[in-house]
Amino acid sequence: MMSAEKFIDNRVQRALDTWLQKGSWKVEVFADATPDSLQVPAGLDFNIVTLRSVDDAAYPPQKKCFMMLRHMYDHHIDNYDWFMRVDDDVYMDFPRLSKLLNTINSSMPVFFGTPGFGMDPDDGIEDGMFYLMGGPGMIFSRGLLLELRAHFSHCIQHMFSPHEDVEIGRCVWKHAKKAKIPIAWETIEFFYQQYDKNTGAVTNVVMADTTEQRTAKTVAYHAVKKHDLLYTLHRQVLERRIKKLLNETAKLKREIQAMQTIQNMKEVQIETVNLRLPQNPMIPRGASTIPAIFWDKYYRHQVDSVIPARGHQGKEQPTLLKYLSEIENGILKKSCPHLSSNPQFTHGYLWVLPQHGAFISVAHKGLVKGEYSYCTTHVQEHLILFFVMFFVLRQSLVGYFVGEEIPPARKRLHHHSNTMVRYQEPVLPVSFDSSKDRVLFVIPLHGRYRALELFMERYKRDFLNPLKNVQLVIVLLGARGDEHDMNRASAYLLHSYQQEFGTSLIRYHIADTGKRQFSRGAGLQLGSLVAGINDIVFFMDIDMIVTPNLVAQCRRNVKHGKQAWYPIPYSQYDPDRQCYDGSLARSVDEDRGFWRDFGYGIACFYNTDFVSSGGFDLSIEGWGEEDVRLYKAILASGVDVFRSKQSDLVHIYHTKHCDQRLVGEQARSCHRTKASHYASQMCLAKTYFQRNNLS
């Protein structure tokens, strides 16, 4: 912590009274003072460091900052993974900070904090340079300090601005070329800094602005110079932490009560009675022939956090409404007479116990003496046989729901130009284990050499160092000419990775499309031919950020012959059109991008399920429509489909060109997708009003 003698008895003491005592860290305060007057909490590793030949009151504290970093290295480099430079007017939420840093590899050169881009003419910001603002704090990984230590003297002698945070950033930029500096707007959510919008100066935190939504991820607050403000902020952070713990405790209590209820059911005759069940009963896996299913008016999912929710099919809605009508008009009136005349359905649970057969519980709420009250009814299986069929036998009904006949796998044919591709039903092994089976990434590529370079850099970092049980297959599509030359460059790049890691981990194929247009489906189908019987195929695009967690999700969310996974990616808007300035009472994510739930191009399933569906319709040329047809074919083959939003599956923005030769639905889809990535509706409206001078 950077401080001075005049702030020891006030700012430093207040920090010791609040946030400093909550962390399992070593605390050193750099000031020309003694700790005699301080009341240090018991058990806190704390001391004051006086730096020689450093003016304690000099401002800006450039030399002091560099000497502080040198002291961290010389005395503590072998004992700690992370080093923080903070001001004495900052407030840190240690539990959140600890959780955040535990997700980052400290051996890498990481420079973490709020990115700065220069505001004053004398900042001396060079092209391509980024720095971190000192107010909210700068975090150095051990790997970064190891690279910087030898250059501190040079950096002190070659400073171009009066700002210590700019010069620290310049030193990192010049002497730690491989430093990881997160400069995305996500970091704003971690480091809260209060500005006066009129003057641009940093001011004290305004408590009215620190709403729970705005500070949901905040780890640092700046500036907090007033003692009463610091205590108020500390109380708010603790209250929210207590609230979270109470919610988690209540959830655990409900689960315990649910387990006790299930155990006691062995001695209870299941009848139409008014039993009050917990809101989220957890059914033990061994007690049920099918997983418990939670459902409301809009969604249903198995009581398993791995499996995402799924909306009700259109054909199911009449059955659901009919069933609820029977409950409300008959059983509910007898079981819950205390509710109002028009109770509202909230949710239901369906499960099967071997001792009692299938039964369902339905919860309603209604007014009792002016206040809402809940009532849950149980119904035996003879009343819900038709309802159980909709859920238990839903796989056999999928073809009926989508309105298509289920074609036998061995008879499904597709024609590609003059080539006919025939799929035969494979001979399956004894068992499939999605936790161990290999995942095969298949990516078609049409030009886009720079995008391939960026993708391979990330792929090497996350999957090849260290090695994962995955294989990457890239199909280079293009006709002769410039595209052919670009494919040669891409092939050369991929070949260099093959030489380093081997063909068992990276494969590529060059497909000359001749006079045909680009066909994404043909590229994916060609790449999938190298997949084995036990392999899981993951169709992906080159502009996606792919993480190891995504592969783990893929393995958990697919089941051979039963379930495919279609994740919903977060798609970035054009960064040149973003309008977020921190003044809108809305999430930053809403302005940076959106959940692309209308696309089906990213898919994960067993290779045998893909083959059984008949694969892609290879008659489709150009952009679009091939993914929707495959999605329907997967459903028609009897494999259920689950969709879920994946925050770590990010589609990086890039300019999109719609071929003028596209017609019909392909053309409309392409133009709709292109328009949807311009900017958020709020941003477009704001731009429109500004251009037309509308208030």
XYZ file of C-alpha atoms in Angstrom:
695
model
C 0.000 0.000 0.000
C 1.383 3.403 -0.980
C 0.860 5.985 1.734
C 2.650 8.773 3.620
C 3.283 9.709 7.235
C 0.346 12.127 7.358
C -2.108 9.359 6.381
C -0.910 6.638 8.766
C -3.218 7.480 11.671
C -6.313 7.954 9.515
C -6.486 6.220 6.127
C -4.202 3.305 6.996
C -5.860 2.771 10.376
C -9.328 2.748 8.770
C -8.147 0.163 6.237
C -6.846 -1.965 9.115
C -10.211 -1.665 10.831
C -12.109 -2.881 7.750
C -10.929 -4.674 4.642
C -7.232 -5.335 5.412
C -8.009 -7.686 8.291
C -10.237 -9.880 6.090
C -7.537 -11.249 3.810
C -4.944 -14.003 4.209
C -2.167 -11.828 2.870
C 0.958 -9.992 3.898
C 0.440 -6.231 4.135
C 3.236 -3.691 3.800
C 2.650 0.053 3.923
C 5.292 2.175 2.223
C 5.639 5.381 4.221
C 8.273 7.217 6.276
C 6.581 6.457 9.595
C 6.462 4.055 12.538
C 3.621 1.678 13.427
C 3.567 2.687 17.104
C 0.242 4.538 16.913
C -1.537 1.874 14.839
C -3.889 -0.766 16.188
C -3.056 -3.813 14.072
C -5.557 -6.717 14.135
C -4.236 -9.861 15.787
C -2.875 -12.391 13.324
C -2.377 -9.928 10.449
C 1.130 -10.026 8.917
C 1.709 -6.263 8.806
C 4.629 -3.864 8.797
C 5.629 -0.397 7.581
C 8.486 -0.055 5.095
C 10.560 3.122 4.742
C 12.324 3.313 1.407
C 15.765 4.896 1.459
C 16.462 7.934 -0.730
C 12.741 8.302 -1.499
C 10.867 11.505 -0.662
C 7.815 10.384 1.328
C 5.732 13.419 0.346
C 6.775 13.654 -3.326
C 3.908 13.671 -5.793
C 3.490 12.084 -8.217
C 5.251 9.187 -6.456
C 7.076 7.789 -9.472
C 10.335 6.763 -7.826
C 8.460 5.503 -4.795
C 6.306 3.244 -6.951
C 9.258 1.680 -8.797
C 11.249 1.236 -5.585
C 8.217 -0.419 -3.992
C 8.091 -2.976 -6.816
C 11.832 -3.571 -6.446
C 11.342 -4.185 -2.713
C 8.536 -6.688 -3.450
C 10.849 -8.630 -5.740
C 13.944 -8.513 -3.521
C 12.151 -9.634 -0.346
C 9.104 -11.665 -1.368
C 9.419 -13.049 -4.914
C 9.801 -16.660 -3.729
C 6.989 -16.522 -1.178
C 3.949 -15.140 -3.040
C 2.132 -15.616 -6.343
C 0.518 -12.172 -6.637
C 1.704 -8.665 -5.751
C -0.597 -5.651 -5.526
C 0.163 -1.949 -5.588
C -2.789 -0.132 -4.011
C -3.445 3.375 -2.694
C -4.493 4.050 0.880
C -7.874 5.363 -0.332
C -8.990 2.133 -1.998
C -11.316 -0.569 -0.639
C -10.753 -4.214 -1.620
C -13.214 -7.113 -1.398
C -10.731 -9.877 -0.583
C -13.007 -12.969 -1.029
C -13.899 -11.871 -4.557
C -10.313 -10.885 -5.325
C -9.015 -14.242 -4.110
C -11.606 -16.132 -6.159
C -10.693 -14.103 -9.256
C -6.928 -14.554 -8.978
C -7.259 -18.279 -8.304
C -8.554 -18.661 -11.866
C -5.341 -17.180 -13.362
C -1.952 -18.829 -13.718
C 0.438 -16.621 -11.706
C 3.518 -18.071 -13.410
C 2.481 -16.236 -16.579
C 3.401 -12.530 -16.917
C 0.003 -11.044 -16.030
C -0.613 -7.312 -15.481
C -4.151 -6.901 -14.184
C -6.256 -3.856 -13.350
C -8.327 -1.081 -14.909
C -7.007 -0.266 -18.412
C -6.100 3.343 -19.170
C -5.884 4.897 -22.617
C -4.480 8.334 -21.825
C -6.390 11.565 -21.224
C -3.753 14.296 -20.930
C -1.489 15.545 -23.747
C 1.572 14.958 -21.566
C 0.823 11.269 -20.982
C 3.177 10.254 -23.773
C 1.108 7.239 -24.778
C 2.839 5.410 -27.630
C 1.112 3.491 -30.410
C -0.039 0.091 -29.174
C 0.722 0.896 -25.540
C -1.648 0.210 -22.657
C -1.298 0.947 -18.970
C -3.304 0.331 -15.804
C -4.702 3.152 -13.689
C -3.080 3.284 -10.282
C -6.113 4.375 -8.260
C -8.100 1.101 -8.210
C -4.867 -0.861 -7.909
C -2.359 -2.667 -10.115
C -1.855 -6.421 -9.761
C 1.416 -8.099 -10.801
C 1.852 -11.831 -11.169
C 5.037 -13.462 -9.980
C 5.854 -14.263 -13.596
C 5.655 -10.573 -14.523
C 7.928 -9.368 -11.714
C 10.497 -11.974 -12.709
C 10.676 -10.374 -16.155
C 10.641 -6.748 -14.960
C 13.178 -6.763 -12.097
C 16.232 -6.254 -14.322
C 14.658 -3.245 -16.063
C 13.482 -1.078 -13.145
C 16.586 1.144 -13.175
C 16.282 1.755 -16.901
C 12.578 2.551 -16.579
C 13.217 5.092 -13.798
C 15.841 6.876 -15.932
C 13.618 6.998 -19.040
C 10.269 8.422 -17.978
C 8.262 10.616 -20.348
C 5.287 11.695 -18.213
C 4.616 12.778 -14.626
C 2.200 9.883 -14.009
C 3.583 6.841 -12.203
C 0.875 4.485 -13.485
C 1.612 5.466 -17.097
C 5.334 4.869 -16.570
C 4.756 1.501 -14.918
C 2.653 0.574 -17.947
C 5.381 1.811 -20.296
C 7.950 -0.315 -18.483
C 5.738 -3.419 -18.823
C 4.995 -2.653 -22.481
C 8.647 -2.231 -23.435
C 10.342 -4.905 -21.354
C 7.723 -7.634 -20.902
C 6.708 -8.269 -24.490
C 4.663 -11.363 -23.654
C 2.780 -9.775 -20.769
C -0.934 -10.568 -20.589
C -2.799 -7.268 -20.086
C -6.594 -7.699 -20.018
C -7.872 -4.529 -21.693
C -11.404 -5.717 -22.412
C -14.292 -3.819 -20.866
C -15.010 -6.760 -18.562
C -12.328 -5.404 -16.232
C -14.510 -2.373 -15.492
C -16.803 -4.747 -13.611
C -13.923 -5.768 -11.327
C -12.437 -2.335 -10.598
C -14.879 0.400 -9.639
C -13.654 3.976 -10.004
C -15.885 7.019 -9.378
C -15.551 9.895 -11.822
C -17.004 13.383 -11.903
C -18.505 13.417 -15.396
C -18.160 17.187 -15.675
C -14.498 17.521 -14.707
C -13.243 13.993 -15.457
C -11.596 13.864 -12.021
C -11.721 10.932 -9.607
C -14.058 11.599 -6.681
C -15.269 9.757 -3.616
C -17.487 6.736 -4.208
C -21.168 7.652 -4.340
C -23.052 5.040 -2.348
C -26.240 5.555 -4.349
C -24.356 4.293 -7.430
C -22.993 1.140 -5.807
C -26.102 -0.861 -6.522
C -26.034 -4.641 -6.198
C -26.355 -5.049 -9.952
C -23.590 -2.591 -10.823
C -21.124 -3.979 -8.264
C -21.985 -7.658 -8.659
C -18.358 -8.502 -9.575
C -16.456 -5.559 -8.065
C -13.242 -6.347 -6.179
C -11.871 -2.786 -5.750
C -13.554 0.558 -5.018
C -11.809 3.905 -5.561
C -11.699 6.517 -4.136
C -12.751 6.226 -0.478
C -11.075 9.101 1.370
C -13.761 9.873 3.988
C -13.744 7.687 7.076
C -17.534 7.504 7.379
C -17.802 6.554 3.703
C -15.325 3.698 4.161
C -17.311 2.242 7.064
C -20.598 2.605 5.156
C -19.135 0.800 2.136
C -17.653 -1.902 4.373
C -21.027 -2.461 6.034
C -22.712 -2.754 2.620
C -20.188 -5.351 1.411
C -20.582 -7.403 4.590
C -24.395 -7.246 4.439
C -24.392 -8.565 0.880
C -21.954 -11.303 1.822
C -24.194 -12.312 4.742
C -27.227 -12.277 2.456
C -25.479 -14.631 0.040
C -24.486 -16.987 2.859
C -28.050 -17.009 4.183
C -29.381 -17.906 0.729
C -26.879 -20.727 0.373
C -27.715 -21.958 3.876
C -31.448 -21.879 3.115
C -30.856 -23.866 -0.061
C -28.919 -26.535 1.838
C -31.680 -26.729 4.451
C -34.289 -27.229 1.727
C -32.231 -30.022 0.215
C -31.894 -31.710 3.617
C -35.636 -31.463 4.161
C -36.236 -32.863 0.674
C -34.026 -35.866 1.364
C -35.845 -36.490 4.650
C -39.182 -36.276 2.827
C -38.064 -38.827 0.229
C -36.823 -41.212 2.938
C -40.110 -40.940 4.842
C -42.143 -41.724 1.709
C -41.520 -45.442 2.224
C -43.961 -45.356 5.143
C -46.541 -43.006 3.597
C -49.362 -44.057 1.254
C -49.273 -41.650 -1.705
C -52.722 -40.142 -2.097
C -54.227 -36.882 -3.238
C -53.316 -34.982 -0.086
C -51.996 -31.535 0.732
C -48.299 -32.240 1.313
C -45.945 -29.270 1.504
C -42.738 -30.088 -0.322
C -39.620 -27.890 -0.455
C -39.289 -25.618 -3.490
C -36.417 -27.646 -5.007
C -36.531 -31.292 -3.899
C -33.446 -33.220 -4.953
C -34.270 -36.800 -5.936
C -31.433 -39.299 -5.275
C -30.225 -40.870 -8.522
C -30.617 -44.422 -7.241
C -34.229 -43.965 -6.122
C -35.774 -43.239 -9.498
C -36.096 -45.085 -12.786
C -36.095 -41.686 -14.534
C -34.589 -38.394 -13.277
C -36.947 -35.992 -11.546
C -38.277 -33.324 -13.895
C -39.014 -29.774 -12.827
C -41.415 -27.811 -15.053
C -43.356 -24.591 -15.222
C -45.418 -22.913 -17.932
C -42.395 -22.203 -20.113
C -39.512 -24.593 -19.437
C -38.655 -28.021 -18.113
C -35.398 -29.611 -17.077
C -34.142 -32.592 -15.174
C -33.057 -31.855 -11.623
C -29.428 -31.926 -12.623
C -27.415 -28.724 -12.938
C -25.462 -30.131 -15.877
C -28.510 -30.437 -18.152
C -29.848 -27.076 -19.306
C -33.520 -26.092 -19.412
C -35.601 -26.816 -22.481
C -38.744 -25.032 -23.598
C -41.977 -26.967 -24.033
C -42.729 -28.135 -27.558
C -45.705 -26.570 -29.306
C -47.552 -29.914 -29.401
C -47.168 -30.272 -25.629
C -48.849 -26.989 -24.714
C -52.476 -28.204 -25.093
C -51.734 -31.234 -22.906
C -50.120 -29.089 -20.232
C -53.052 -26.666 -20.188
C -55.573 -29.500 -20.051
C -53.751 -31.177 -17.167
C -53.477 -27.926 -15.183
C -57.155 -27.220 -15.778
C -58.079 -30.616 -14.283
C -55.874 -29.975 -11.274
C -57.249 -26.492 -10.662
C -60.921 -27.445 -11.153
C -60.883 -30.694 -9.194
C -58.074 -31.828 -6.952
C -56.866 -28.386 -5.955
C -60.269 -27.305 -4.620
C -60.356 -30.307 -2.308
C -56.711 -30.243 -1.230
C -56.198 -26.487 -0.942
C -59.559 -24.926 0.001
C -57.835 -22.045 1.794
C -56.506 -20.567 -1.477
C -58.368 -17.905 -3.421
C -60.835 -18.822 -6.158
C -58.232 -18.203 -8.893
C -54.929 -19.752 -7.761
C -51.891 -19.333 -9.997
C -49.795 -22.298 -11.092
C -46.106 -21.861 -10.237
C -44.259 -25.130 -10.905
C -44.422 -28.903 -10.751
C -42.217 -31.967 -10.223
C -42.506 -35.379 -11.854
C -40.578 -38.466 -10.751
C -40.855 -42.240 -10.501
C -40.114 -44.199 -7.336
C -39.890 -47.988 -7.620
C -42.036 -48.500 -4.512
C -44.875 -46.209 -5.559
C -44.761 -45.795 -9.325
C -44.980 -42.461 -11.085
C -46.450 -39.435 -9.364
C -46.389 -35.686 -9.754
C -46.556 -32.709 -7.404
C -47.995 -29.385 -8.535
C -47.549 -26.099 -6.647
C -49.969 -23.177 -6.808
C -50.103 -19.861 -5.029
C -53.130 -17.825 -4.032
C -54.297 -15.136 -1.654
C -55.088 -16.022 1.957
C -56.257 -13.045 4.021
C -54.624 -10.663 1.581
C -51.232 -12.435 1.511
C -49.824 -15.004 -0.911
C -49.735 -18.615 0.276
C -48.513 -21.771 -1.446
C -50.132 -25.187 -1.663
C -48.723 -28.375 -3.184
C -50.800 -31.386 -4.265
C -49.682 -34.938 -5.088
C -51.371 -36.988 -7.802
C -51.030 -40.758 -8.299
C -49.922 -42.307 -11.552
C -53.343 -43.372 -12.878
C -54.295 -39.697 -13.175
C -51.145 -38.681 -15.012
C -50.353 -41.601 -17.278
C -50.777 -39.491 -20.398
C -48.585 -36.770 -18.876
C -45.775 -39.162 -17.986
C -45.754 -40.359 -21.586
C -44.992 -36.870 -22.801
C -41.859 -36.697 -20.685
C -40.611 -40.274 -20.372
C -41.278 -41.149 -24.010
C -40.373 -37.758 -25.440
C -37.561 -39.183 -27.541
C -39.972 -41.298 -29.584
C -42.270 -38.301 -29.976
C -39.613 -35.874 -31.205
C -40.294 -36.686 -34.834
C -43.987 -36.053 -34.278
C -43.272 -32.720 -32.612
C -41.173 -31.421 -35.490
C -43.619 -32.806 -38.041
C -41.177 -35.074 -39.850
C -40.999 -38.778 -40.424
C -38.032 -40.474 -38.785
C -35.924 -41.899 -41.620
C -33.878 -45.066 -41.079
C -30.193 -44.214 -40.819
C -29.070 -46.753 -43.367
C -31.409 -45.365 -46.044
C -30.541 -41.682 -45.684
C -28.709 -40.349 -48.745
C -27.363 -36.957 -49.743
C -26.136 -35.863 -53.155
C -23.136 -33.613 -53.561
C -22.657 -32.614 -57.197
C -21.971 -35.922 -58.964
C -20.929 -37.697 -55.785
C -23.375 -39.709 -53.696
C -22.461 -40.217 -50.046
C -23.992 -43.318 -48.447
C -24.005 -43.869 -44.694
C -24.187 -47.353 -43.273
C -25.229 -48.082 -39.735
C -21.960 -48.561 -37.823
C -21.072 -51.480 -35.598
C -21.119 -49.946 -32.136
C -18.728 -50.790 -29.301
C -19.989 -52.132 -26.015
C -20.111 -48.821 -24.142
C -19.520 -45.083 -24.420
C -17.959 -42.924 -21.710
C -18.300 -39.229 -22.502
C -15.876 -38.319 -19.700
C -13.069 -40.185 -21.475
C -14.024 -40.204 -25.163
C -12.031 -37.945 -27.441
C -13.513 -34.641 -28.629
C -12.909 -33.806 -32.285
C -13.063 -30.098 -33.211
C -14.060 -29.698 -36.864
C -13.732 -26.243 -38.444
C -14.279 -25.271 -42.092
C -12.257 -22.293 -43.292
C -12.666 -20.065 -46.330
C -9.723 -17.650 -46.475
C -9.449 -15.804 -43.112
C -5.727 -16.439 -42.541
C -5.418 -13.883 -39.734
C -8.394 -15.410 -37.912
C -6.680 -18.822 -38.160
C -3.486 -17.388 -36.652
C -5.357 -16.008 -33.640
C -7.343 -19.205 -33.177
C -4.239 -21.404 -33.251
C -2.457 -19.226 -30.683
C -5.335 -19.674 -28.241
C -5.748 -23.365 -29.105
C -2.073 -24.069 -28.470
C -2.215 -22.339 -25.091
C -5.396 -24.064 -23.869
C -5.246 -27.548 -25.459
C -1.709 -28.339 -26.545
C 0.124 -26.954 -23.491
C -0.763 -29.158 -21.629
C -2.193 -31.830 -23.893
C -5.930 -32.554 -23.739
C -7.848 -35.504 -25.147
C -8.909 -33.521 -28.231
C -8.088 -33.389 -31.921
C -8.393 -30.411 -34.249
C -9.438 -30.921 -37.875
C -9.514 -27.904 -40.178
C -10.872 -28.122 -43.715
C -9.563 -25.408 -46.051
C -12.192 -24.645 -48.686
C -11.654 -22.446 -51.745
C -11.399 -22.216 -55.490
C -8.310 -21.394 -57.470
C -6.782 -17.925 -57.459
C -6.257 -15.691 -54.451
C -8.237 -17.984 -52.166
C -6.083 -20.916 -53.257
C -2.941 -18.934 -52.359
C -4.417 -18.079 -48.957
C -5.172 -21.763 -48.384
C -1.533 -22.530 -49.109
C -0.499 -20.018 -46.429
C -2.988 -21.531 -43.976
C -1.759 -25.029 -44.796
C 1.833 -23.942 -44.178
C 0.836 -22.549 -40.769
C -1.019 -25.731 -39.801
C 1.856 -27.861 -41.055
C 4.211 -26.043 -38.665
C 1.899 -26.941 -35.775
C 1.798 -30.548 -37.004
C 5.583 -30.725 -36.927
C 5.565 -29.514 -33.329
C 2.643 -31.570 -31.964
C 2.041 -34.364 -34.471
C -0.764 -35.299 -36.850
C -2.654 -37.163 -34.131
C -3.548 -33.821 -32.538
C -3.841 -31.532 -35.573
C -5.061 -32.423 -39.056
C -5.981 -30.328 -42.054
C -7.407 -30.978 -45.514
C -7.472 -28.769 -48.588
C -10.672 -29.101 -50.629
C -10.833 -27.415 -54.016
C -14.495 -26.496 -54.508
C -14.023 -25.727 -58.176
C -16.999 -23.786 -59.571
C -19.200 -24.515 -56.549
C -19.820 -21.884 -53.920
C -18.500 -22.218 -50.393
C -20.383 -24.962 -48.515
C -19.936 -25.003 -44.758
C -21.837 -28.276 -44.448
C -19.597 -30.009 -46.978
C -16.500 -28.810 -45.112
C -17.759 -30.043 -41.756
C -18.827 -33.372 -43.190
C -15.455 -33.890 -44.819
C -13.654 -33.100 -41.569
C -15.844 -35.461 -39.557
C -14.810 -38.460 -41.696
C -11.634 -38.872 -39.611
C -13.667 -39.312 -36.389
C -13.732 -42.721 -34.755
C -16.789 -44.579 -33.491
C -16.237 -43.442 -29.905
C -15.358 -39.841 -30.783
C -17.464 -36.821 -29.884
C -17.690 -34.364 -32.785
C -17.760 -30.640 -31.976
C -18.603 -28.462 -34.997
C -17.069 -25.034 -34.488
C -16.283 -21.766 -36.310
C -12.878 -20.143 -36.582
C -14.076 -16.920 -34.895
C -15.031 -18.647 -31.658
C -13.058 -18.488 -28.430
C -12.835 -22.115 -27.293
C -11.900 -23.031 -23.716
C -11.172 -26.334 -21.935
C -14.309 -25.764 -19.862
C -16.331 -25.809 -23.073
C -14.959 -29.270 -23.881
C -15.879 -30.453 -20.383
C -19.398 -29.109 -20.885
C -19.601 -30.889 -24.236
C -18.668 -34.207 -22.634
C -21.196 -33.756 -19.832
C -24.050 -32.690 -22.084
C -23.954 -35.449 -24.711
C -25.252 -38.990 -24.386
C -24.776 -41.585 -27.040
C -27.991 -42.230 -28.932
C -29.964 -39.941 -26.637
C -28.702 -36.394 -26.400
C -26.881 -33.742 -28.445
C -25.753 -30.325 -27.241
C -26.238 -27.040 -29.097
C -24.588 -24.293 -26.994
C -25.704 -20.687 -27.447
C -22.677 -18.408 -27.998
C -22.238 -14.814 -26.888
C -21.728 -12.803 -30.081
C -19.876 -9.485 -30.025
C -21.205 -6.305 -31.616
C -19.063 -4.100 -33.829
C -16.623 -2.536 -31.294
C -16.580 0.709 -33.312
C -20.290 1.194 -32.596
C -20.400 0.496 -28.864
C -22.057 3.255 -26.857
C -21.563 2.164 -23.262
C -20.298 5.026 -21.087
C -21.212 3.772 -17.626
C -24.225 6.046 -17.308
C -26.899 3.566 -18.330
C -28.591 1.471 -15.684
C -27.972 -1.731 -17.595
C -25.405 -4.472 -17.960
C -22.248 -3.725 -19.941
C -22.771 -7.094 -21.667
C -25.955 -5.769 -23.294
C -23.966 -3.168 -25.198
C -20.980 -5.349 -26.109
C -22.916 -8.246 -27.578
C -25.894 -10.561 -27.394
C -26.815 -14.231 -26.987
C -27.085 -15.652 -30.485
C -29.896 -18.081 -29.801
C -31.168 -18.096 -33.392
C -28.131 -19.957 -34.718
C -27.468 -23.705 -34.757
C -23.974 -23.764 -36.270
C -22.159 -24.747 -33.064
C -23.019 -28.345 -32.196
C -21.652 -31.220 -30.143
C -22.703 -34.894 -30.409
C -21.340 -38.388 -30.806
C -20.070 -39.133 -34.290
C -22.364 -42.155 -34.559
C -25.383 -39.934 -33.806
C -24.287 -37.515 -36.512
C -23.941 -40.361 -39.013
C -27.301 -41.839 -38.002
C -29.004 -38.492 -38.660
C -27.826 -38.549 -42.271
C -25.404 -35.665 -41.851
C -25.590 -32.388 -43.748
C -27.663 -31.700 -46.816
C -24.788 -31.367 -49.277
C -26.981 -29.852 -51.962
C -26.836 -26.511 -50.090
C -24.274 -24.063 -51.432
C -23.310 -20.675 -50.049
C -23.973 -19.296 -46.596
C -26.618 -20.508 -44.166
C -29.513 -22.982 -43.784
C -27.345 -26.099 -43.570
C -27.191 -25.900 -39.763
C -30.979 -25.681 -39.352
C -31.529 -28.740 -41.547
C -28.976 -30.732 -39.576
C -30.657 -29.661 -36.324
C -33.983 -31.026 -37.581
C -32.317 -34.207 -38.818
C -30.760 -34.781 -35.370
C -34.177 -34.448 -33.743
C -35.821 -36.648 -36.352
C -33.284 -39.405 -35.726
C -34.520 -39.735 -32.145
C -31.710 -37.824 -30.417
C -32.882 -35.156 -27.987
C -31.324 -31.688 -28.180
C -30.405 -29.444 -25.290
C -29.432 -25.793 -25.570
C -27.726 -23.576 -23.010
C -26.051 -20.188 -22.912
C -22.271 -20.486 -22.595
C -20.491 -17.391 -21.293
C -17.088 -18.803 -22.283
C -18.163 -19.438 -25.889
C -17.593 -16.033 -27.474
C -17.991 -15.180 -31.140
C -15.397 -12.533 -31.971
C -16.778 -9.733 -34.145
C -15.689 -9.601 -37.767
C -17.068 -7.909 -40.837
C -19.562 -10.012 -42.761
C -20.169 -10.084 -46.503
C -23.360 -11.487 -48.006
C -22.808 -12.960 -51.475
C -25.065 -11.317 -54.052
C -25.753 -14.756 -55.526
C -27.644 -15.795 -52.385
C -31.420 -15.881 -52.777
C -34.474 -16.722 -50.675
C -34.059 -17.719 -47.045
C -30.264 -17.889 -47.314
C -30.086 -14.240 -48.399
C -32.555 -13.114 -45.741
C -30.712 -15.017 -43.011
C -27.361 -13.600 -44.041
C -28.580 -10.003 -44.055
C -30.418 -10.461 -40.751
C -27.280 -11.867 -39.123
C -25.151 -9.056 -40.549
C -27.561 -6.397 -39.269
C -27.877 -8.004 -35.831
C -24.134 -7.493 -35.206
C -24.040 -3.740 -35.874
C -24.818 -2.661 -32.304
C -27.365 -2.995 -29.523
C -30.824 -1.505 -29.964
C -30.067 1.027 -27.238
C -26.888 2.072 -29.017
C -28.571 2.329 -32.428
C -31.384 4.406 -30.958
C -28.912 6.705 -29.238
C -26.966 7.152 -32.496
C -30.163 7.874 -34.422
C -31.296 10.521 -31.932
C -27.885 12.190 -31.929
C -27.656 12.346 -35.720
C -31.157 13.772 -36.028
C -30.800 16.191 -33.079
C -33.686 14.520 -31.261
C -33.920 14.719 -27.508
